[in-house]
Amino acid sequence: MTTLNAPAAEAASPGPGAGPGRRKSRGGGGGLGRYIAWRAVLIVPTVFILVTMVFLLMRTIGDPITTSMGGKLPPDELAKRIHEAGYDRPIIVQYFEYLGHIFTGDFGTTISDKLPVTEVMLTYGAATLELAIYTLIVAFIVGIPLGMLAAYYRDRGPDAGLRVFAIFTYATPVFFSGLLMKLVFGVWLGWLPTSGRASVGTELQISLLPDPSGIYLIDALRLGDPAAVGDVLAHAILPALTLGLMTAGVFLRLVRTNMIGTLGREYVESGRSRGVREFRLVTKHAYRPALIPIITVIGLQIAMLLGGAVLTESTFEWKGLGFQLAHYLSARDFIAVQGIVALLAVIVALSNFVVDIIAALIDPRVRY
């Protein structure tokens, strides 16, 4: 009876990745392209559903003209403006006209200050983007190391304390934690400024720059003034901590859960048996696979950040999109609210698309 030697047997037998469900190699062509194309196609119904929901929710309170100007104008003038804006037409006609404007990039014009919503987004979007970057930096710096520490001390005192910390930071409303930080670090201790993106002098210097970017840290660096850079960063600390700690709680729990799994893997146990130091096992071998879920939830966290930015920016008078959205809500300018929320929905959908592609490239468990 003929037997195969070990190398021949390995060559003859299919590998663990063989079969119809095997992930295609990146060099095989087509697999990743089809995956990206399919994800891109899914953006269309996602945005369509989100935009439709925004439109219908805004129309449940009546037409925007009556909502914002009712009681401020004579009835005949109010009726004239409603007719000119087309809000006296059937709702289905308004809906399809709204979709047509959306597809051409027109998200409407605000009632209170007569500005295109896209211009509002460009004017104030940089401030929200800057705050989101600071927030993610805080979330990574706090959440990932503490998650590793909690996994290392699993079911012991430090782990229990860190899990309570994660729940507390995630569950505490951002407006409450923001007010608390303003009270402690701004009023009682006097260490940090409690409002605005920069002092008046720094804002004046930035406004005099040719083509300011709207991201104050970049503009302060362009000034070449260390005092301006320090001023901008000082104003960013409390808002970034307020929103970043909420996100850090999510990252902490994710890293802890996944690192507990990776610390029990065979390659980690093998390294431990060979005498590899525990610190090296945790920081070099076990934490990298635990970071993959962080990438996959960043898209969801972007939506949460944008929602939290409304309260955070209002609390700290950080004049970004969240601050403006709160302003338009108080002014009952629901054309502005509808346009900003719809545009944010598009941004969230596109962000999730980018995150899906990154996850597919770095996570071997994603099949395409």
Short mmCIF file of C-alpha atoms in Angstrom, two decimals:
data_model
loop_
_atom_site.label_atom_id
_atom_site.label_comp_id
_atom_site.label_asym_id
_atom_site.label_seq_id
_atom_site.Cartn_x
_atom_site.Cartn_y
_atom_site.Cartn_z
CA MET A 1 0.00 0.00 0.00
CA THR A 2 1.44 3.34 -1.04
CA THR A 3 1.58 6.16 1.46
CA LEU A 4 2.28 9.78 0.91
CA ASN A 5 5.16 11.37 2.75
CA ALA A 6 4.40 14.46 4.86
CA PRO A 7 5.26 17.18 2.31
CA ALA A 8 3.34 15.38 -0.44
CA ALA A 9 0.35 14.89 1.82
CA GLU A 10 0.33 18.56 2.70
CA ALA A 11 0.47 19.48 -0.95
CA ALA A 12 -2.31 17.06 -1.87
CA SER A 13 -4.68 18.04 0.93
CA PRO A 14 -6.57 21.32 0.75
CA GLY A 15 -5.52 23.98 3.21
CA PRO A 16 -7.76 25.28 5.95
CA GLY A 17 -8.82 28.21 3.77
CA ALA A 18 -9.84 26.05 0.80
CA GLY A 19 -13.41 25.62 -0.23
CA PRO A 20 -16.16 27.79 -1.57
CA GLY A 21 -16.12 30.10 1.44
CA ARG A 22 -12.41 30.87 1.25
CA ARG A 23 -11.40 34.51 1.35
CA LYS A 24 -9.92 35.47 -1.97
CA SER A 25 -6.38 36.71 -2.03
CA ARG A 26 -5.79 40.38 -2.65
CA GLY A 27 -3.82 39.54 -5.74
CA GLY A 28 -6.52 37.31 -7.18
CA GLY A 29 -8.37 40.26 -8.66
CA GLY A 30 -12.07 40.90 -8.68
CA GLY A 31 -12.87 39.84 -5.12
CA LEU A 32 -12.04 43.11 -3.39
CA GLY A 33 -13.35 45.10 -6.34
CA ARG A 34 -16.73 43.37 -6.16
CA TYR A 35 -16.83 43.89 -2.38
CA ILE A 36 -16.15 47.63 -2.75
CA ALA A 37 -18.68 47.93 -5.58
CA TRP A 38 -21.35 46.16 -3.53
CA ARG A 39 -20.70 48.37 -0.50
CA ALA A 40 -20.85 51.45 -2.72
CA VAL A 41 -24.19 50.32 -4.14
CA LEU A 42 -25.56 49.91 -0.61
CA ILE A 43 -24.84 53.59 0.11
CA VAL A 44 -27.68 54.63 -2.22
CA PRO A 45 -30.58 52.91 -0.38
CA THR A 46 -29.03 53.83 2.98
CA VAL A 47 -28.90 57.53 2.13
CA PHE A 48 -32.35 57.31 0.50
CA ILE A 49 -33.91 55.85 3.67
CA LEU A 50 -32.16 58.36 5.95
CA VAL A 51 -33.11 61.35 3.82
CA THR A 52 -36.70 60.13 3.54
CA MET A 53 -36.96 59.73 7.30
CA VAL A 54 -35.60 63.23 7.86
CA PHE A 55 -38.07 64.70 5.37
CA LEU A 56 -41.09 62.92 6.84
CA LEU A 57 -40.14 63.72 10.45
CA MET A 58 -39.74 67.39 9.61
CA ARG A 59 -43.11 67.45 7.85
CA THR A 60 -44.92 65.98 10.86
CA ILE A 61 -44.67 69.41 12.53
CA GLY A 62 -46.17 71.21 9.52
CA ASP A 63 -44.62 73.34 6.81
CA PRO A 64 -41.36 75.10 7.74
CA ILE A 65 -42.63 78.61 6.97
CA THR A 66 -45.55 78.38 9.40
CA THR A 67 -43.34 76.72 12.01
CA SER A 68 -40.68 79.43 11.94
CA MET A 69 -42.71 82.53 10.99
CA GLY A 70 -46.18 81.75 12.32
CA GLY A 71 -47.40 84.55 14.60
CA LYS A 72 -44.71 86.90 13.28
CA LEU A 73 -46.37 87.71 9.94
CA PRO A 74 -49.91 88.70 8.90
CA PRO A 75 -51.93 85.72 7.59
CA ASP A 76 -51.90 86.96 3.98
CA GLU A 77 -48.13 87.46 3.99
CA LEU A 78 -47.65 84.04 5.60
CA ALA A 79 -49.85 82.40 2.95
CA LYS A 80 -47.92 84.21 0.22
CA ARG A 81 -44.57 82.90 1.49
CA ILE A 82 -45.95 79.37 1.83
CA HIS A 83 -47.14 79.48 -1.77
CA GLU A 84 -43.86 80.92 -3.06
CA ALA A 85 -41.91 78.17 -1.28
CA GLY A 86 -44.27 75.49 -2.64
CA TYR A 87 -45.35 74.16 0.75
CA ASP A 88 -49.04 74.28 -0.19
CA ARG A 89 -48.55 71.54 -2.79
CA PRO A 90 -49.20 67.82 -2.12
CA ILE A 91 -46.62 66.23 0.16
CA ILE A 92 -45.57 63.68 -2.46
CA VAL A 93 -44.78 66.49 -4.93
CA GLN A 94 -42.69 68.25 -2.27
CA TYR A 95 -40.92 64.98 -1.48
CA PHE A 96 -39.80 64.27 -5.05
CA GLU A 97 -38.77 67.89 -5.53
CA TYR A 98 -36.73 67.62 -2.32
CA LEU A 99 -35.02 64.45 -3.60
CA GLY A 100 -34.22 66.19 -6.87
CA HIS A 101 -32.54 69.05 -5.01
CA ILE A 102 -30.61 66.59 -2.83
CA PHE A 103 -29.21 64.76 -5.87
CA THR A 104 -27.94 68.07 -7.26
CA GLY A 105 -26.26 68.95 -3.96
CA ASP A 106 -28.86 71.52 -2.92
CA PHE A 107 -29.84 70.93 0.72
CA GLY A 108 -31.98 74.03 0.95
CA THR A 109 -31.65 77.60 2.23
CA THR A 110 -32.06 78.59 5.86
CA ILE A 111 -35.10 80.73 6.72
CA SER A 112 -33.57 82.71 9.56
CA ASP A 113 -30.42 83.96 7.84
CA LYS A 114 -31.00 83.11 4.13
CA LEU A 115 -27.83 81.04 3.76
CA PRO A 116 -27.46 77.87 1.69
CA VAL A 117 -27.15 74.86 3.98
CA THR A 118 -24.04 73.72 2.12
CA GLU A 119 -22.43 77.09 2.91
CA VAL A 120 -23.31 76.62 6.60
CA MET A 121 -21.72 73.18 6.45
CA LEU A 122 -18.53 74.52 4.88
CA THR A 123 -18.33 77.44 7.30
CA TYR A 124 -18.86 75.49 10.51
CA GLY A 125 -17.94 71.96 9.45
CA ALA A 126 -14.20 72.51 9.99
CA ALA A 127 -14.79 73.25 13.68
CA THR A 128 -16.74 70.03 14.16
CA LEU A 129 -14.11 68.07 12.22
CA GLU A 130 -11.39 69.49 14.47
CA LEU A 131 -13.34 68.54 17.58
CA ALA A 132 -13.95 65.03 16.20
CA ILE A 133 -10.20 64.55 15.63
CA TYR A 134 -9.38 65.68 19.17
CA THR A 135 -12.13 63.39 20.47
CA LEU A 136 -10.78 60.32 18.69
CA ILE A 137 -7.26 61.07 19.92
CA VAL A 138 -8.54 61.16 23.52
CA ALA A 139 -10.58 57.98 22.96
CA PHE A 140 -7.56 56.08 21.60
CA ILE A 141 -5.15 57.34 24.25
CA VAL A 142 -7.51 56.51 27.11
CA GLY A 143 -9.59 53.59 25.86
CA ILE A 144 -7.01 51.28 24.30
CA PRO A 145 -4.36 51.19 27.10
CA LEU A 146 -7.04 50.88 29.78
CA GLY A 147 -8.72 48.10 27.81
CA MET A 148 -5.40 46.23 27.65
CA LEU A 149 -4.93 46.73 31.38
CA ALA A 150 -8.43 45.47 32.16
CA ALA A 151 -7.85 42.34 30.05
CA TYR A 152 -4.53 41.64 31.78
CA TYR A 153 -6.14 41.90 35.24
CA ARG A 154 -9.26 40.02 34.19
CA ASP A 155 -11.79 39.47 37.02
CA ARG A 156 -9.54 41.21 39.53
CA GLY A 157 -9.79 44.57 41.25
CA PRO A 158 -8.33 46.78 38.48
CA ASP A 159 -10.55 45.08 35.89
CA ALA A 160 -13.69 45.69 37.95
CA GLY A 161 -12.75 49.32 38.50
CA LEU A 162 -12.04 49.93 34.82
CA ARG A 163 -15.32 48.32 33.76
CA VAL A 164 -17.19 50.63 36.13
CA PHE A 165 -15.22 53.55 34.66
CA ALA A 166 -16.19 52.50 31.11
CA ILE A 167 -19.88 52.25 32.01
CA PHE A 168 -19.77 55.58 33.83
CA THR A 169 -18.09 57.47 30.97
CA TYR A 170 -20.39 55.99 28.34
CA ALA A 171 -23.64 56.42 30.31
CA THR A 172 -23.04 59.94 31.63
CA PRO A 173 -24.78 62.56 29.42
CA VAL A 174 -22.21 64.74 27.69
CA PHE A 175 -23.91 67.97 28.77
CA PHE A 176 -23.63 66.90 32.43
CA SER A 177 -19.98 65.82 32.18
CA GLY A 178 -19.23 69.01 30.23
CA LEU A 179 -20.80 71.24 32.87
CA LEU A 180 -18.97 69.29 35.58
CA MET A 181 -15.62 69.77 33.85
CA LYS A 182 -16.28 73.47 33.35
CA LEU A 183 -17.10 73.81 37.03
CA VAL A 184 -14.05 71.88 38.27
CA PHE A 185 -11.28 72.83 35.83
CA GLY A 186 -12.56 76.22 34.73
CA VAL A 187 -14.27 77.77 37.76
CA TRP A 188 -12.84 76.08 40.85
CA LEU A 189 -9.27 75.43 39.68
CA GLY A 190 -9.09 78.06 36.94
CA TRP A 191 -6.77 75.91 34.85
CA LEU A 192 -8.57 75.92 31.50
CA PRO A 193 -10.86 78.17 29.45
CA THR A 194 -14.50 77.10 29.45
CA SER A 195 -15.87 78.50 26.19
CA GLY A 196 -14.96 79.24 22.61
CA ARG A 197 -12.35 77.79 20.30
CA ALA A 198 -9.68 80.41 21.08
CA SER A 199 -9.25 83.73 22.81
CA VAL A 200 -10.33 86.91 21.05
CA GLY A 201 -6.76 87.88 20.19
CA THR A 202 -5.96 84.52 18.63
CA GLU A 203 -9.20 84.51 16.63
CA LEU A 204 -8.35 87.97 15.31
CA GLN A 205 -4.91 86.81 14.20
CA ILE A 206 -6.39 83.75 12.50
CA SER A 207 -9.02 85.83 10.72
CA LEU A 208 -6.24 87.94 9.17
CA LEU A 209 -4.58 84.90 7.59
CA PRO A 210 -4.97 84.48 3.83
CA ASP A 211 -7.37 81.58 3.17
CA PRO A 212 -7.78 80.28 6.74
CA SER A 213 -8.56 76.56 6.85
CA GLY A 214 -11.16 76.83 9.60
CA ILE A 215 -9.21 74.29 11.69
CA TYR A 216 -7.73 76.55 14.33
CA LEU A 217 -4.76 74.36 15.20
CA ILE A 218 -3.56 74.36 11.59
CA ASP A 219 -4.14 78.11 11.31
CA ALA A 220 -2.32 78.74 14.61
CA LEU A 221 0.64 76.71 13.34
CA ARG A 222 0.61 78.82 10.18
CA LEU A 223 0.91 81.93 12.36
CA GLY A 224 4.14 80.55 13.80
CA ASP A 225 3.14 81.80 17.24
CA PRO A 226 3.59 79.22 20.05
CA ALA A 227 1.28 81.25 22.30
CA ALA A 228 -1.53 80.99 19.72
CA VAL A 229 -1.01 77.23 19.38
CA GLY A 230 -1.11 76.81 23.16
CA ASP A 231 -4.24 78.96 23.36
CA VAL A 232 -6.06 76.86 20.75
CA LEU A 233 -5.08 73.59 22.43
CA ALA A 234 -6.09 74.90 25.87
CA HIS A 235 -9.57 75.73 24.58
CA ALA A 236 -9.86 72.26 23.00
CA ILE A 237 -9.01 70.21 26.11
CA LEU A 238 -12.34 70.29 27.94
CA PRO A 239 -14.59 69.69 24.89
CA ALA A 240 -12.30 66.90 23.68
CA LEU A 241 -12.25 65.24 27.10
CA THR A 242 -16.03 65.52 27.46
CA LEU A 243 -16.78 63.82 24.15
CA GLY A 244 -13.64 61.66 24.05
CA LEU A 245 -14.21 59.94 27.38
CA MET A 246 -17.64 58.79 26.22
CA THR A 247 -16.07 57.15 23.18
CA ALA A 248 -13.16 55.84 25.27
CA GLY A 249 -15.61 53.81 27.34
CA VAL A 250 -16.72 51.96 24.19
CA PHE A 251 -13.13 51.34 23.09
CA LEU A 252 -12.12 50.14 26.55
CA ARG A 253 -14.82 47.46 26.64
CA LEU A 254 -14.11 46.33 23.08
CA VAL A 255 -10.36 46.03 23.61
CA ARG A 256 -10.86 44.22 26.92
CA THR A 257 -13.27 41.67 25.47
CA ASN A 258 -11.15 40.91 22.42
CA MET A 259 -7.85 40.83 24.27
CA ILE A 260 -9.24 38.29 26.73
CA GLY A 261 -9.90 36.10 23.69
CA THR A 262 -6.48 36.63 22.12
CA LEU A 263 -4.62 36.09 25.40
CA GLY A 264 -5.98 32.54 25.40
CA ARG A 265 -4.87 31.76 21.86
CA GLU A 266 -2.29 29.06 21.17
CA TYR A 267 0.39 31.39 19.85
CA VAL A 268 0.20 33.47 23.04
CA GLU A 269 0.37 30.36 25.24
CA SER A 270 3.28 29.14 23.13
CA GLY A 271 5.14 32.41 23.70
CA ARG A 272 4.39 32.23 27.40
CA SER A 273 5.79 28.70 27.59
CA ARG A 274 8.98 29.88 25.88
CA GLY A 275 9.49 32.47 28.60
CA VAL A 276 8.37 35.58 26.70
CA ARG A 277 7.66 38.32 29.19
CA GLU A 278 3.98 38.92 29.96
CA PHE A 279 4.26 42.62 29.17
CA ARG A 280 5.59 41.82 25.70
CA LEU A 281 2.86 39.26 25.10
CA VAL A 282 0.17 41.79 25.99
CA THR A 283 1.60 44.82 24.22
CA LYS A 284 3.05 43.18 21.10
CA HIS A 285 1.26 39.91 20.33
CA ALA A 286 -2.21 40.07 21.84
CA TYR A 287 -3.32 43.65 21.32
CA ARG A 288 -3.09 43.88 17.52
CA PRO A 289 -5.91 41.42 16.77
CA ALA A 290 -7.94 43.14 19.50
CA LEU A 291 -7.72 46.45 17.62
CA ILE A 292 -9.56 45.17 14.54
CA PRO A 293 -13.04 45.56 16.12
CA ILE A 294 -12.13 49.16 16.96
CA ILE A 295 -11.81 49.89 13.25
CA THR A 296 -15.18 48.33 12.50
CA VAL A 297 -17.04 50.42 15.10
CA ILE A 298 -15.41 53.74 14.22
CA GLY A 299 -18.13 54.27 11.61
CA LEU A 300 -20.79 53.89 14.28
CA GLN A 301 -18.83 56.14 16.62
CA ILE A 302 -18.76 58.88 13.98
CA ALA A 303 -22.56 58.99 14.12
CA MET A 304 -22.41 59.09 17.93
CA LEU A 305 -19.77 61.83 17.83
CA LEU A 306 -21.91 63.98 15.56
CA GLY A 307 -24.86 63.51 17.88
CA GLY A 308 -22.76 64.27 20.96
CA ALA A 309 -21.23 67.29 19.24
CA VAL A 310 -24.58 69.11 19.38
CA LEU A 311 -24.59 69.09 23.19
CA THR A 312 -20.81 69.42 23.60
CA GLU A 313 -20.49 72.38 21.26
CA SER A 314 -23.49 74.08 22.87
CA THR A 315 -22.04 73.51 26.35
CA PHE A 316 -18.64 74.97 25.45
CA GLU A 317 -19.83 77.48 22.82
CA TRP A 318 -17.66 75.67 20.30
CA LYS A 319 -19.02 77.21 17.11
CA GLY A 320 -19.33 74.17 14.88
CA LEU A 321 -22.18 72.35 13.20
CA GLY A 322 -23.62 71.11 16.49
CA PHE A 323 -23.69 74.66 17.85
CA GLN A 324 -25.41 75.93 14.70
CA LEU A 325 -27.87 73.04 14.70
CA ALA A 326 -28.91 73.92 18.26
CA HIS A 327 -29.25 77.56 17.18
CA TYR A 328 -31.50 76.66 14.26
CA LEU A 329 -33.59 74.40 16.48
CA SER A 330 -34.18 77.24 18.94
CA ALA A 331 -35.03 79.54 16.00
CA ARG A 332 -37.45 76.85 14.69
CA ASP A 333 -35.66 77.06 11.33
CA PHE A 334 -36.51 73.53 10.26
CA ILE A 335 -35.31 74.01 6.69
CA ALA A 336 -31.81 74.47 8.14
CA VAL A 337 -32.30 71.57 10.56
CA GLN A 338 -33.58 69.30 7.78
CA GLY A 339 -30.71 70.19 5.47
CA ILE A 340 -27.97 69.81 8.07
CA VAL A 341 -29.31 66.50 9.39
CA ALA A 342 -29.71 65.13 5.85
CA LEU A 343 -26.17 66.17 4.94
CA LEU A 344 -24.83 64.64 8.17
CA ALA A 345 -26.65 61.41 7.27
CA VAL A 346 -24.80 61.36 3.94
CA ILE A 347 -21.48 61.95 5.75
CA VAL A 348 -22.18 59.08 8.17
CA ALA A 349 -23.07 56.72 5.30
CA LEU A 350 -19.88 57.60 3.42
CA SER A 351 -17.79 57.25 6.61
CA ASN A 352 -19.18 53.77 7.20
CA PHE A 353 -18.36 52.86 3.60
CA VAL A 354 -14.71 53.93 4.08
CA VAL A 355 -14.51 52.05 7.39
CA ASP A 356 -15.92 48.89 5.77
CA ILE A 357 -13.21 49.01 3.11
CA ILE A 358 -10.44 49.54 5.68
CA ALA A 359 -11.79 46.67 7.77
CA ALA A 360 -11.84 44.40 4.71
CA LEU A 361 -8.20 45.22 4.00
CA ILE A 362 -6.88 44.59 7.51
CA ASP A 363 -9.21 41.92 8.90
CA PRO A 364 -8.58 38.41 7.50
CA ARG A 365 -12.00 37.30 8.78
CA VAL A 366 -13.84 39.54 6.29
CA ARG A 367 -14.68 37.52 3.18
CA TYR A 368 -15.01 39.05 -0.25
#
